[in-house]
JSON list of C-alpha atoms in Angstrom, two decimals:
[
{"chain": "F", "resi": 8, "resn": "UNK", "atom": "CA", "xyz": [116.40, 106.39, 92.49]},
{"chain": "F", "resi": 9, "resn": "UNK", "atom": "CA", "xyz": [115.17, 105.61, 88.98]},
{"chain": "F", "resi": 10, "resn": "UNK", "atom": "CA", "xyz": [112.27, 107.65, 87.60]},
{"chain": "F", "resi": 11, "resn": "UNK", "atom": "CA", "xyz": [110.09, 105.39, 85.44]},
{"chain": "F", "resi": 12, "resn": "UNK", "atom": "CA", "xyz": [107.89, 108.18, 84.09]},
{"chain": "F", "resi": 13, "resn": "UNK", "atom": "CA", "xyz": [107.78, 111.97, 84.22]},
{"chain": "F", "resi": 14, "resn": "UNK", "atom": "CA", "xyz": [104.56, 113.95, 83.95]},
{"chain": "F", "resi": 15, "resn": "UNK", "atom": "CA", "xyz": [104.52, 117.65, 83.09]},
{"chain": "F", "resi": 16, "resn": "UNK", "atom": "CA", "xyz": [101.44, 119.17, 84.72]},
{"chain": "F", "resi": 17, "resn": "UNK", "atom": "CA", "xyz": [102.79, 122.73, 84.76]},
{"chain": "F", "resi": 18, "resn": "UNK", "atom": "CA", "xyz": [100.12, 125.31, 84.00]},
{"chain": "F", "resi": 19, "resn": "UNK", "atom": "CA", "xyz": [97.30, 122.96, 85.04]},
{"chain": "F", "resi": 20, "resn": "UNK", "atom": "CA", "xyz": [95.11, 123.58, 88.07]},
{"chain": "F", "resi": 21, "resn": "UNK", "atom": "CA", "xyz": [93.29, 121.23, 90.41]},
{"chain": "F", "resi": 22, "resn": "UNK", "atom": "CA", "xyz": [92.12, 118.56, 89.75]},
{"chain": "F", "resi": 23, "resn": "UNK", "atom": "CA", "xyz": [94.01, 118.03, 86.48]},
{"chain": "F", "resi": 24, "resn": "UNK", "atom": "CA", "xyz": [97.50, 117.27, 87.92]},
{"chain": "F", "resi": 25, "resn": "UNK", "atom": "CA", "xyz": [95.97, 114.58, 90.16]},
{"chain": "F", "resi": 26, "resn": "UNK", "atom": "CA", "xyz": [93.85, 113.10, 87.36]},
{"chain": "F", "resi": 27, "resn": "UNK", "atom": "CA", "xyz": [96.84, 112.94, 85.01]},
{"chain": "F", "resi": 28, "resn": "UNK", "atom": "CA", "xyz": [98.99, 111.38, 87.74]},
{"chain": "F", "resi": 29, "resn": "UNK", "atom": "CA", "xyz": [96.30, 108.79, 88.48]},
{"chain": "F", "resi": 30, "resn": "UNK", "atom": "CA", "xyz": [96.19, 107.82, 84.79]},
{"chain": "F", "resi": 31, "resn": "UNK", "atom": "CA", "xyz": [99.99, 107.67, 84.54]},
{"chain": "F", "resi": 32, "resn": "UNK", "atom": "CA", "xyz": [100.25, 105.49, 87.67]},
{"chain": "F", "resi": 33, "resn": "UNK", "atom": "CA", "xyz": [97.65, 103.07, 86.30]},
{"chain": "F", "resi": 34, "resn": "UNK", "atom": "CA", "xyz": [100.02, 102.33, 83.37]},
{"chain": "F", "resi": 35, "resn": "UNK", "atom": "CA", "xyz": [102.99, 101.67, 85.67]},
{"chain": "F", "resi": 36, "resn": "UNK", "atom": "CA", "xyz": [104.19, 98.60, 87.59]},
{"chain": "F", "resi": 37, "resn": "UNK", "atom": "CA", "xyz": [104.24, 98.30, 91.36]},
{"chain": "F", "resi": 38, "resn": "UNK", "atom": "CA", "xyz": [107.31, 100.00, 92.86]},
{"chain": "F", "resi": 39, "resn": "UNK", "atom": "CA", "xyz": [107.97, 102.27, 89.87]},
{"chain": "F", "resi": 40, "resn": "UNK", "atom": "CA", "xyz": [108.41, 106.00, 90.52]},
{"chain": "F", "resi": 41, "resn": "UNK", "atom": "CA", "xyz": [106.44, 108.81, 88.87]},
{"chain": "F", "resi": 42, "resn": "UNK", "atom": "CA", "xyz": [107.81, 112.36, 88.85]},
{"chain": "F", "resi": 43, "resn": "UNK", "atom": "CA", "xyz": [105.17, 115.09, 88.52]},
{"chain": "F", "resi": 44, "resn": "UNK", "atom": "CA", "xyz": [106.04, 118.72, 87.72]},
{"chain": "F", "resi": 45, "resn": "UNK", "atom": "CA", "xyz": [103.33, 121.22, 88.69]},
{"chain": "F", "resi": 46, "resn": "UNK", "atom": "CA", "xyz": [102.86, 124.96, 89.14]},
{"chain": "F", "resi": 47, "resn": "UNK", "atom": "CA", "xyz": [99.63, 124.86, 91.17]},
{"chain": "F", "resi": 48, "resn": "UNK", "atom": "CA", "xyz": [100.47, 125.62, 94.84]},
{"chain": "F", "resi": 49, "resn": "UNK", "atom": "CA", "xyz": [97.48, 123.51, 95.86]},
{"chain": "F", "resi": 50, "resn": "UNK", "atom": "CA", "xyz": [99.16, 120.46, 94.33]},
{"chain": "F", "resi": 51, "resn": "UNK", "atom": "CA", "xyz": [101.29, 120.06, 97.49]},
{"chain": "F", "resi": 52, "resn": "UNK", "atom": "CA", "xyz": [98.34, 119.21, 99.71]},
{"chain": "F", "resi": 53, "resn": "UNK", "atom": "CA", "xyz": [96.45, 117.52, 96.83]},
{"chain": "F", "resi": 54, "resn": "UNK", "atom": "CA", "xyz": [99.24, 114.98, 96.30]},
{"chain": "F", "resi": 55, "resn": "UNK", "atom": "CA", "xyz": [99.50, 114.37, 100.05]},
{"chain": "F", "resi": 56, "resn": "UNK", "atom": "CA", "xyz": [95.79, 113.54, 100.18]},
{"chain": "F", "resi": 57, "resn": "UNK", "atom": "CA", "xyz": [95.99, 111.51, 96.95]},
{"chain": "F", "resi": 58, "resn": "UNK", "atom": "CA", "xyz": [98.76, 109.34, 98.39]},
{"chain": "F", "resi": 59, "resn": "UNK", "atom": "CA", "xyz": [96.84, 108.74, 101.63]},
{"chain": "F", "resi": 60, "resn": "UNK", "atom": "CA", "xyz": [93.65, 107.83, 99.76]},
{"chain": "F", "resi": 61, "resn": "UNK", "atom": "CA", "xyz": [95.21, 105.57, 97.12]},
{"chain": "F", "resi": 62, "resn": "UNK", "atom": "CA", "xyz": [98.00, 103.85, 99.04]},
{"chain": "F", "resi": 63, "resn": "UNK", "atom": "CA", "xyz": [100.69, 105.11, 96.65]},
{"chain": "F", "resi": 64, "resn": "UNK", "atom": "CA", "xyz": [103.77, 106.35, 98.48]},
{"chain": "F", "resi": 65, "resn": "UNK", "atom": "CA", "xyz": [104.58, 110.07, 98.32]},
{"chain": "F", "resi": 66, "resn": "UNK", "atom": "CA", "xyz": [108.37, 109.83, 98.40]},
{"chain": "F", "resi": 67, "resn": "UNK", "atom": "CA", "xyz": [109.23, 113.53, 98.21]},
{"chain": "F", "resi": 68, "resn": "UNK", "atom": "CA", "xyz": [107.89, 117.00, 97.45]},
{"chain": "F", "resi": 69, "resn": "UNK", "atom": "CA", "xyz": [110.02, 120.01, 96.57]},
{"chain": "F", "resi": 70, "resn": "UNK", "atom": "CA", "xyz": [109.36, 123.61, 95.58]},
{"chain": "F", "resi": 71, "resn": "UNK", "atom": "CA", "xyz": [111.69, 125.47, 93.23]},
{"chain": "F", "resi": 72, "resn": "UNK", "atom": "CA", "xyz": [111.70, 128.94, 91.71]},
{"chain": "F", "resi": 73, "resn": "UNK", "atom": "CA", "xyz": [112.05, 128.45, 87.94]},
{"chain": "F", "resi": 74, "resn": "UNK", "atom": "CA", "xyz": [111.70, 131.13, 85.31]},
{"chain": "F", "resi": 75, "resn": "UNK", "atom": "CA", "xyz": [110.07, 133.57, 87.70]},
{"chain": "F", "resi": 76, "resn": "UNK", "atom": "CA", "xyz": [107.38, 131.17, 88.88]},
{"chain": "F", "resi": 77, "resn": "UNK", "atom": "CA", "xyz": [107.25, 128.54, 91.57]},
{"chain": "F", "resi": 78, "resn": "UNK", "atom": "CA", "xyz": [107.35, 124.92, 90.46]},
{"chain": "F", "resi": 79, "resn": "UNK", "atom": "CA", "xyz": [106.58, 121.86, 92.55]},
{"chain": "F", "resi": 80, "resn": "UNK", "atom": "CA", "xyz": [108.09, 118.41, 92.11]},
{"chain": "F", "resi": 81, "resn": "UNK", "atom": "CA", "xyz": [106.22, 115.41, 93.46]},
{"chain": "F", "resi": 82, "resn": "UNK", "atom": "CA", "xyz": [107.67, 111.88, 93.52]},
{"chain": "F", "resi": 83, "resn": "UNK", "atom": "CA", "xyz": [105.21, 109.02, 93.89]},
{"chain": "F", "resi": 84, "resn": "UNK", "atom": "CA", "xyz": [105.94, 105.29, 94.13]},
{"chain": "F", "resi": 85, "resn": "UNK", "atom": "CA", "xyz": [103.26, 103.05, 92.61]},
{"chain": "F", "resi": 86, "resn": "UNK", "atom": "CA", "xyz": [101.72, 100.69, 95.15]}
]
C-alpha cells in the first residue's frame, strides 16, 4: 500500500488530530491513503466515528509502545 501523505498529530488532543486529518484529506485525491500518527487514546474511537460520518475508509488502526508512551497509527483512504 502506498501512503500519499503522513500527518504527525502526536501530542495533540481531541479534536485537533481529526481536524488536521480532515484538512489533509481535503488536499488529497480519491483513493489516496493518509497515515495519521497520534498519542491521544481517544483518537481510536474518534477516527472510527470520523470515517463513518465522512465516508472515508478507515483501513487500519494500530497501537504501539514508542519511547515510553503509546502511539496510535490510523490509515484512512480518501473517498
